[in-house]
Tab-separated table of C-alpha atoms in Angstrom:
chain	number	residue	atom	x	y	z
M	159	UNK	CA	5.281	-12.920	1.971
M	160	UNK	CA	5.833	-16.228	0.225
M	161	UNK	CA	5.456	-18.136	3.293
M	162	UNK	CA	1.670	-16.126	4.585
M	163	UNK	CA	1.472	-16.482	1.004
M	164	UNK	CA	2.044	-20.525	1.598
M	165	UNK	CA	-0.389	-20.494	4.903
M	166	UNK	CA	-3.234	-18.968	2.583
M	167	UNK	CA	-3.411	-21.075	-0.282
M	168	UNK	CA	-3.371	-23.857	2.395
M	169	UNK	CA	-5.422	-23.073	4.548
M	170	UNK	CA	-8.547	-21.269	2.806
M	171	UNK	CA	-10.091	-21.788	-0.341
M	172	UNK	CA	-9.734	-18.865	-2.970
M	173	UNK	CA	-8.752	-17.683	-6.222
M	174	UNK	CA	-5.110	-16.891	-6.929
M	175	UNK	CA	-6.269	-13.215	-7.802
M	176	UNK	CA	-7.509	-12.830	-4.681
M	177	UNK	CA	-4.935	-14.370	-2.835
M	178	UNK	CA	-2.563	-11.389	-4.826
M	179	UNK	CA	-5.230	-8.605	-4.556
M	180	UNK	CA	-5.240	-9.169	-0.472
M	181	UNK	CA	-0.800	-9.819	-0.676
M	182	UNK	CA	-0.740	-6.322	-2.607
M	183	UNK	CA	-2.996	-4.498	-0.018
M	184	UNK	CA	-0.986	-5.965	2.677
M	185	UNK	CA	2.454	-5.069	0.995
M	186	UNK	CA	1.184	-1.387	0.540
M	187	UNK	CA	-0.100	-1.264	4.501
M	188	UNK	CA	3.426	-2.475	5.124
M	189	UNK	CA	5.416	0.137	2.973
M	190	UNK	CA	2.583	2.920	4.491
M	191	UNK	CA	3.169	1.962	8.350
M	192	UNK	CA	6.650	0.730	8.318
M	193	UNK	CA	7.898	2.823	5.409
M	194	UNK	CA	9.846	-0.294	4.118
M	195	UNK	CA	8.956	-3.661	2.295
M	196	UNK	CA	7.143	-6.696	4.242
M	197	UNK	CA	8.750	-8.227	6.518
M	198	UNK	CA	6.189	-9.791	9.017
M	199	UNK	CA	2.636	-8.592	10.084
M	200	UNK	CA	3.808	-7.304	13.459
M	201	UNK	CA	3.227	-3.882	11.947
M	202	UNK	CA	0.113	-4.296	12.142
M	203	UNK	CA	-0.048	-4.572	15.696
M	204	UNK	CA	0.341	-0.883	15.136
M	205	UNK	CA	-3.518	-0.390	14.914
M	206	UNK	CA	-4.093	3.213	15.083
M	207	UNK	CA	-1.239	4.177	12.612
M	208	UNK	CA	-2.927	1.028	10.572
M	209	UNK	CA	-6.630	2.411	10.995
M	210	UNK	CA	-5.045	6.276	10.360
M	211	UNK	CA	-3.892	4.904	6.602
M	212	UNK	CA	-7.049	3.513	5.614
M	213	UNK	CA	-9.251	5.949	7.363
M	214	UNK	CA	-8.055	8.278	3.836
M	215	UNK	CA	-9.737	5.616	1.538
M	216	UNK	CA	-12.953	5.013	0.247
M	217	UNK	CA	-15.633	3.085	2.179
M	218	UNK	CA	-15.106	0.164	-0.283
M	219	UNK	CA	-11.394	0.454	0.187
M	220	UNK	CA	-11.365	0.634	3.131
M	221	UNK	CA	-13.413	-2.813	3.430
M	222	UNK	CA	-11.007	-4.406	1.267
M	223	UNK	CA	-7.974	-3.123	2.942
M	224	UNK	CA	-9.427	-4.436	6.380
M	225	UNK	CA	-10.863	-8.112	4.733
M	226	UNK	CA	-6.212	-8.472	3.457
M	227	UNK	CA	-5.873	-7.635	7.099
M	228	UNK	CA	-8.178	-10.089	8.640
M	229	UNK	CA	-7.494	-13.032	6.069
M	230	UNK	CA	-3.435	-12.115	6.692
M	231	UNK	CA	-3.856	-12.132	10.448
M	232	UNK	CA	-6.224	-15.705	10.165
M	233	UNK	CA	-4.439	-17.567	7.418
M	234	UNK	CA	-5.864	-20.949	8.291
M	235	UNK	CA	-9.616	-19.594	8.617
M	236	UNK	CA	-11.890	-17.318	9.833
M	237	UNK	CA	-11.279	-16.425	13.142
M	238	UNK	CA	-8.095	-19.070	13.823
M	239	UNK	CA	-6.019	-16.590	13.840
M	240	UNK	CA	-2.489	-16.286	14.097
M	241	UNK	CA	-0.055	-16.727	17.593
M	242	UNK	CA	-0.054	-13.266	19.224
M	243	UNK	CA	-2.576	-11.609	17.108
M	244	UNK	CA	-5.928	-12.552	18.430
M	245	UNK	CA	-6.806	-9.067	19.882
M	246	UNK	CA	-5.847	-6.541	17.687
M	247	UNK	CA	-7.714	-9.072	14.863
M	248	UNK	CA	-10.670	-8.551	16.912
M	249	UNK	CA	-10.345	-4.964	16.679
M	250	UNK	CA	-9.729	-5.111	12.779
M	251	UNK	CA	-13.118	-7.480	12.839
M	252	UNK	CA	-15.136	-4.822	15.137
M	253	UNK	CA	-13.993	-1.766	12.944
M	254	UNK	CA	-14.934	-4.015	9.514
M	255	UNK	CA	-18.422	-4.456	11.073
M	256	UNK	CA	-18.974	-0.645	11.536
M	257	UNK	CA	-16.757	0.347	7.845
M	258	UNK	CA	-19.279	-2.359	6.306
M	259	UNK	CA	-22.722	-1.092	7.952
M	260	UNK	CA	-22.024	2.288	6.643
M	261	UNK	CA	-20.605	1.318	3.251
M	262	UNK	CA	-24.364	-0.501	3.459
M	263	UNK	CA	-26.546	2.404	4.108
M	264	UNK	CA	-24.391	4.455	2.221
M	265	UNK	CA	-25.018	2.210	-0.829
M	266	UNK	CA	-29.082	2.099	-0.126
M	267	UNK	CA	-29.144	5.798	0.173
M	268	UNK	CA	-28.127	5.151	-3.668
M	269	UNK	CA	-26.512	8.966	-2.963
M	270	UNK	CA	-22.908	9.289	-4.748
M	271	UNK	CA	-20.145	10.024	-2.839
M	272	UNK	CA	-17.676	13.202	-3.279
M	273	UNK	CA	-15.566	11.470	-5.594
M	274	UNK	CA	-18.372	10.111	-7.850
M	275	UNK	CA	-19.532	13.659	-7.953
M	276	UNK	CA	-16.410	14.829	-9.083
M	277	UNK	CA	-16.645	11.937	-11.664
M	278	UNK	CA	-19.978	12.226	-13.071
M	279	UNK	CA	-20.910	13.112	-16.800
M	280	UNK	CA	-24.262	15.312	-17.368
M	281	UNK	CA	-25.923	15.105	-19.771
M	282	UNK	CA	-24.759	17.686	-22.091
M	283	UNK	CA	-21.140	16.298	-21.759
M	284	UNK	CA	-22.667	12.927	-23.168
M	285	UNK	CA	-24.156	14.851	-25.478
M	286	UNK	CA	-21.039	16.365	-26.958
M	287	UNK	CA	-18.797	12.660	-26.985
M	288	UNK	CA	-22.210	11.352	-29.003
M	289	UNK	CA	-21.599	11.129	-32.315
M	290	UNK	CA	-24.965	10.758	-34.592
């Protein structure tokens, strides 16, 4: 993970906070896909398993996870993929484009997601906790 972190630091301009978030997502994905701690990026070649895991997340989380994957696969900059990962990176890019469009459409419609509906407080509930 340290090697990947250094590659991203030198190849891309990003804050330490963004880098930490991307690396955390890669660790999470590695653990979910392989059942083991992160060793290398080869687990990302298991496209179907990775997408199945990501699809269980909200659209917003899907975008973040997919972005993390693409940063890891192209630590030197956008489109400069690690050797042996060109084809799979392009698949992830296409999927990210699809999910981003779906997310943008959801935002434009201004409809609550199922999670938002469950967590939404009614005016009566708010009035109960408001102290006059």
